[in-house]
PDB file of C-alpha atoms in Angstrom:
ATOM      1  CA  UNK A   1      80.496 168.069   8.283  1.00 51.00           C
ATOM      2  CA  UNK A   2      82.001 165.878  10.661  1.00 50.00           C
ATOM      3  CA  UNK A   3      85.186 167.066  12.462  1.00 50.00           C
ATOM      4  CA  UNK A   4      87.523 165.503  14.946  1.00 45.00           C
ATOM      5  CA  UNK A   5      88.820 165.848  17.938  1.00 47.00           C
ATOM      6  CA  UNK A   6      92.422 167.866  17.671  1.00 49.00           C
ATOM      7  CA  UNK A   7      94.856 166.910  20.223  1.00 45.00           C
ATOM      8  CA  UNK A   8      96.499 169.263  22.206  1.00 49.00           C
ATOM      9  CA  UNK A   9     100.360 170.212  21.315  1.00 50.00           C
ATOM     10  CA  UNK A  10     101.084 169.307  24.696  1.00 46.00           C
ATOM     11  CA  UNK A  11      99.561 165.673  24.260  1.00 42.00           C
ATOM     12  CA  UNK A  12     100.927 165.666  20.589  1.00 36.00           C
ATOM     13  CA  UNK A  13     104.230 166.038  22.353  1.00 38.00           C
ATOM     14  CA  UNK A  14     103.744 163.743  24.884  1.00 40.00           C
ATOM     15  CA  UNK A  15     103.064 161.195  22.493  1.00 39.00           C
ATOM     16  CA  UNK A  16     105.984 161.544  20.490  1.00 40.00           C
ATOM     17  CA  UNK A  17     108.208 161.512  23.179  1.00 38.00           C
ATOM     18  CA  UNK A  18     107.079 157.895  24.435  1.00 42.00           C
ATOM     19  CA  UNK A  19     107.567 157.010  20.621  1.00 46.00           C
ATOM     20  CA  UNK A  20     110.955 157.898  20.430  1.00 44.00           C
ATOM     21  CA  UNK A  21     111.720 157.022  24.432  1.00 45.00           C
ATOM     22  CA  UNK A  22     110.760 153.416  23.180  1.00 52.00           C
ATOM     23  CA  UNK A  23     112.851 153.313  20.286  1.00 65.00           C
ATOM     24  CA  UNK A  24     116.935 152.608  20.388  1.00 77.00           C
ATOM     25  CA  UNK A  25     119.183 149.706  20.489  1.00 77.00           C
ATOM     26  CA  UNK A  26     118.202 146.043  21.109  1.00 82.00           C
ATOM     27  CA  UNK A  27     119.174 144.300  24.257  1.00 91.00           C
ATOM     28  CA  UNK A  28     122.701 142.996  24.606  1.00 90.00           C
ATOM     29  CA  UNK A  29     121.714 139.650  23.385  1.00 93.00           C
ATOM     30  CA  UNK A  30     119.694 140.791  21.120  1.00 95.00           C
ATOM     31  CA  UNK A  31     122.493 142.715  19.552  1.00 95.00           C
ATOM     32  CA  UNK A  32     125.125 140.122  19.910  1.00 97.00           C
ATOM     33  CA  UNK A  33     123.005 137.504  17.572  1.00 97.00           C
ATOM     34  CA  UNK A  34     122.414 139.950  15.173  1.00 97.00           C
ATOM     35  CA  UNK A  35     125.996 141.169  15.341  1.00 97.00           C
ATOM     36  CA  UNK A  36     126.504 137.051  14.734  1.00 98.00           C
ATOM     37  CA  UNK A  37     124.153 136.901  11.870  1.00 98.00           C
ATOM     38  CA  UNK A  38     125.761 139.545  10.132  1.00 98.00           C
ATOM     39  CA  UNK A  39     129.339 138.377  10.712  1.00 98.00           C
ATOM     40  CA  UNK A  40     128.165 134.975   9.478  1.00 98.00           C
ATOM     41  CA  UNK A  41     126.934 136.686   6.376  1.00 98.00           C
ATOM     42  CA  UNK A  42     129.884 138.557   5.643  1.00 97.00           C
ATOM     43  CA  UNK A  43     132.462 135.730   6.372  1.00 97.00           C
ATOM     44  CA  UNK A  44     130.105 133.366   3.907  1.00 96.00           C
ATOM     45  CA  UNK A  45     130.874 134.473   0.295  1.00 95.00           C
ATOM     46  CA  UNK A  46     127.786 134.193  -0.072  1.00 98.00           C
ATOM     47  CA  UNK A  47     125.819 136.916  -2.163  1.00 98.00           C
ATOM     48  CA  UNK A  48     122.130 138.309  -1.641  1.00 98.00           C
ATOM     49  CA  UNK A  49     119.936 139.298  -3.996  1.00 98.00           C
ATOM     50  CA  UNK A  50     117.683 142.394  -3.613  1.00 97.00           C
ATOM     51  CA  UNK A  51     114.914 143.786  -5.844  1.00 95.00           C
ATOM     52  CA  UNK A  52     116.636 141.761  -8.450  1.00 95.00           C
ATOM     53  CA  UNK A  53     120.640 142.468  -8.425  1.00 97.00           C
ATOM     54  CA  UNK A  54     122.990 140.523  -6.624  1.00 98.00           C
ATOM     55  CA  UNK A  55     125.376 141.975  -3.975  1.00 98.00           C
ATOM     56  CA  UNK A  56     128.418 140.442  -2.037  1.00 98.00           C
ATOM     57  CA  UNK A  57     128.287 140.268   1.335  1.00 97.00           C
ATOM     58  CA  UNK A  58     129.777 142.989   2.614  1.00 97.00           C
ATOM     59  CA  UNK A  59     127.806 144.935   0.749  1.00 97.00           C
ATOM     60  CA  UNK A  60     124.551 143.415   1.829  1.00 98.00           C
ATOM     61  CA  UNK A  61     125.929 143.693   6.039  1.00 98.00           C
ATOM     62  CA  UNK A  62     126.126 147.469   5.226  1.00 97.00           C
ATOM     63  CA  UNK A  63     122.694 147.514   3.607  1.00 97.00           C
ATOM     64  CA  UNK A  64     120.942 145.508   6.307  1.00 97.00           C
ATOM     65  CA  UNK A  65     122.681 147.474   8.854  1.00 97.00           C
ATOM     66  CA  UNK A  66     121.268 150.755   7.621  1.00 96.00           C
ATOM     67  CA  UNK A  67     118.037 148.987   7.585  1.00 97.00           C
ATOM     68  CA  UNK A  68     118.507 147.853  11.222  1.00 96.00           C
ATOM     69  CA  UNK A  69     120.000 151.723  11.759  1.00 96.00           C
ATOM     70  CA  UNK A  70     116.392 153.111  10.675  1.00 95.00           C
ATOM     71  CA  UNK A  71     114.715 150.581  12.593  1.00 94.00           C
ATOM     72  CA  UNK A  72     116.492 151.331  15.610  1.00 94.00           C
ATOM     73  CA  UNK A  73     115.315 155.165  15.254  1.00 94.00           C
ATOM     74  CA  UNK A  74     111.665 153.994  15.204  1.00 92.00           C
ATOM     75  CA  UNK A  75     111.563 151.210  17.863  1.00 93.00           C
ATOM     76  CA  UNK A  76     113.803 148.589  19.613  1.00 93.00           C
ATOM     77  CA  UNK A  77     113.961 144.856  18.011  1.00 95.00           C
ATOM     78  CA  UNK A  78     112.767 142.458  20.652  1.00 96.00           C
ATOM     79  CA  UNK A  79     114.504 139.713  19.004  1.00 97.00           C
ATOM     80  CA  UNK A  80     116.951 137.881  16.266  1.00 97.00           C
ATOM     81  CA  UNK A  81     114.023 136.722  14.211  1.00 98.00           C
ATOM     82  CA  UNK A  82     112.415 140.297  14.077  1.00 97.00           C
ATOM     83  CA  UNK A  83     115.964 141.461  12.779  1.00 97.00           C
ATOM     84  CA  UNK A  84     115.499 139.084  10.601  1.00 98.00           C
ATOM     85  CA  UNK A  85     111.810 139.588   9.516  1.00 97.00           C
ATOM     86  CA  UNK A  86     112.470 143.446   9.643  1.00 96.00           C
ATOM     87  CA  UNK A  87     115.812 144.186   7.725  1.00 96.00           C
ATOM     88  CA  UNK A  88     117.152 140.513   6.325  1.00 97.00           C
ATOM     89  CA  UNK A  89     114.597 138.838   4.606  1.00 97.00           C
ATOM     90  CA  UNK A  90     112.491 141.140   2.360  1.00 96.00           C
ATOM     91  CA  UNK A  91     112.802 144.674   0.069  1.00 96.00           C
ATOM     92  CA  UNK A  92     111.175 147.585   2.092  1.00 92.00           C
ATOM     93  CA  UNK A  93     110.631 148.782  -1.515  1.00 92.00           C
ATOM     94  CA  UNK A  94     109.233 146.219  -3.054  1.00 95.00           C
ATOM     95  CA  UNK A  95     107.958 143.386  -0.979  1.00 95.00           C
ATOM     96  CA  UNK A  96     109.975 140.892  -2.436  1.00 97.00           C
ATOM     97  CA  UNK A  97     112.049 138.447  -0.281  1.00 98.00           C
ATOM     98  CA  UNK A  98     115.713 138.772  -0.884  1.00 98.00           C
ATOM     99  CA  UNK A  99     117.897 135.589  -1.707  1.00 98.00           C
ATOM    100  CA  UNK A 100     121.248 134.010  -0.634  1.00 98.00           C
ATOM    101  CA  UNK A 101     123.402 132.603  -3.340  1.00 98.00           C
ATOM    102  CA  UNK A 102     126.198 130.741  -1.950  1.00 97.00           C
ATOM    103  CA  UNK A 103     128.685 128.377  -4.291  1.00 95.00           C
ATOM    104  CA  UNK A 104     127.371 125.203  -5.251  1.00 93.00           C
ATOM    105  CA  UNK A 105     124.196 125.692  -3.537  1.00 94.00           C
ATOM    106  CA  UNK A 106     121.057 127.029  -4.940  1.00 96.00           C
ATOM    107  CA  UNK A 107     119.819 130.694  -4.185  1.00 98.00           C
ATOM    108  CA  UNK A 108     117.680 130.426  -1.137  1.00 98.00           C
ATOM    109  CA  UNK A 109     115.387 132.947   0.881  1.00 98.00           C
ATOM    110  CA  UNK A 110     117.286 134.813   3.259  1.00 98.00           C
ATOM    111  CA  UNK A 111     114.875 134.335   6.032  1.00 98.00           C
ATOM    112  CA  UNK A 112     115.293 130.574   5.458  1.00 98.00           C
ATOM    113  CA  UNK A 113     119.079 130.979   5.790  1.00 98.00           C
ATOM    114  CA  UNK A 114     119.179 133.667   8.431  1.00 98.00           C
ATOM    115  CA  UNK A 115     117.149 131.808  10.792  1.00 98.00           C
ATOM    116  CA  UNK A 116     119.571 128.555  10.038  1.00 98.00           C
ATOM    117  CA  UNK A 117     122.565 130.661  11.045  1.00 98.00           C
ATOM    118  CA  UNK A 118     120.618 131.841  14.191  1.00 98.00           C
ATOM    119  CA  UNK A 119     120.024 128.168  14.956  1.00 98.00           C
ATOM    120  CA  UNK A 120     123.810 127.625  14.694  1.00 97.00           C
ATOM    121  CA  UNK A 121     124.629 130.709  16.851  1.00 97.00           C
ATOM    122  CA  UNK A 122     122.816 129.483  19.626  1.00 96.00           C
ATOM    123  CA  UNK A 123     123.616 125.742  19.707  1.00 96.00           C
ATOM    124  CA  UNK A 124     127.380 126.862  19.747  1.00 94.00           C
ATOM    125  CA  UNK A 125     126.961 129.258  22.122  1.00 91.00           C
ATOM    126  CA  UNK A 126     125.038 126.555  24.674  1.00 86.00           C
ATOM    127  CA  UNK A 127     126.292 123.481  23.878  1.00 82.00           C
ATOM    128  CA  UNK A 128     124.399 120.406  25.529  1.00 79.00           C
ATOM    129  CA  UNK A 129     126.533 119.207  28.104  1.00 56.00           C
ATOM    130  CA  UNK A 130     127.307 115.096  27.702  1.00 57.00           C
ATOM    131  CA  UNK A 131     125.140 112.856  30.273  1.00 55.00           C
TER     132      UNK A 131
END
């Protein structure tokens, strides 16, 4: 019978403590797109389809911000896009992606429109300067 090595509670501890040392809040700019994103979303009308029911967007900020919540608890986002890849884009539950409905348009994958409105964030926030 094969049996393996047991790690010390002191080393077990040690371990979790770097684990949750590294997790928390993204950087400031970090935060701010995201914080962008999800205003975006909200002001849209849009609505966003998870696991196959549509919600408005307010609803959807406060259920991607619970996802970002438990992500926070875990780790610390590096970026916008893994925001988006993490929370914004596809059912924890189920795999699927979700999608953004907004009028006239057809429904569209979220990461597809998330990572447009991230593109817009940051062009208006550095603007080329005329030559």
């Amino acid at each position: 019978m094969r049996r393996w090595p047991m790690m010390s509670i002191t080393s077990l501890l040690a371990w979790l403590w770097a684990a949750v040392a590294l997790a928390g809040p993204p950087a400031a700019p970090v935060k701010d797109e995201i914080d962008g994103l999800l205003a975006r979303l909200e002001a849209s009308g849009c609505d966003v389809q998870r696991n196959g029911t549509w919600h408005n967007a307010a609803e959807a900020k406060v259920h991607m911000l619970t996802k970002l919540e438990y992500i926070e608890r875990m780790s610390t986002l590096k970026s916008a896009e893994q925001f988006i890849d993490l929370a914004a884009s596809t059912s924890s539950l189920s795999g699927k992606p979700y999608m953004i409905r907004c009028a006239g348009v057809p429904p569209v994958e979220s990461r597809s429109w998330m990572l447009a409105q991230l593109e817009a964030l940051r062009a208006a926030a550095n603007p080329k300067r005329p030559q």
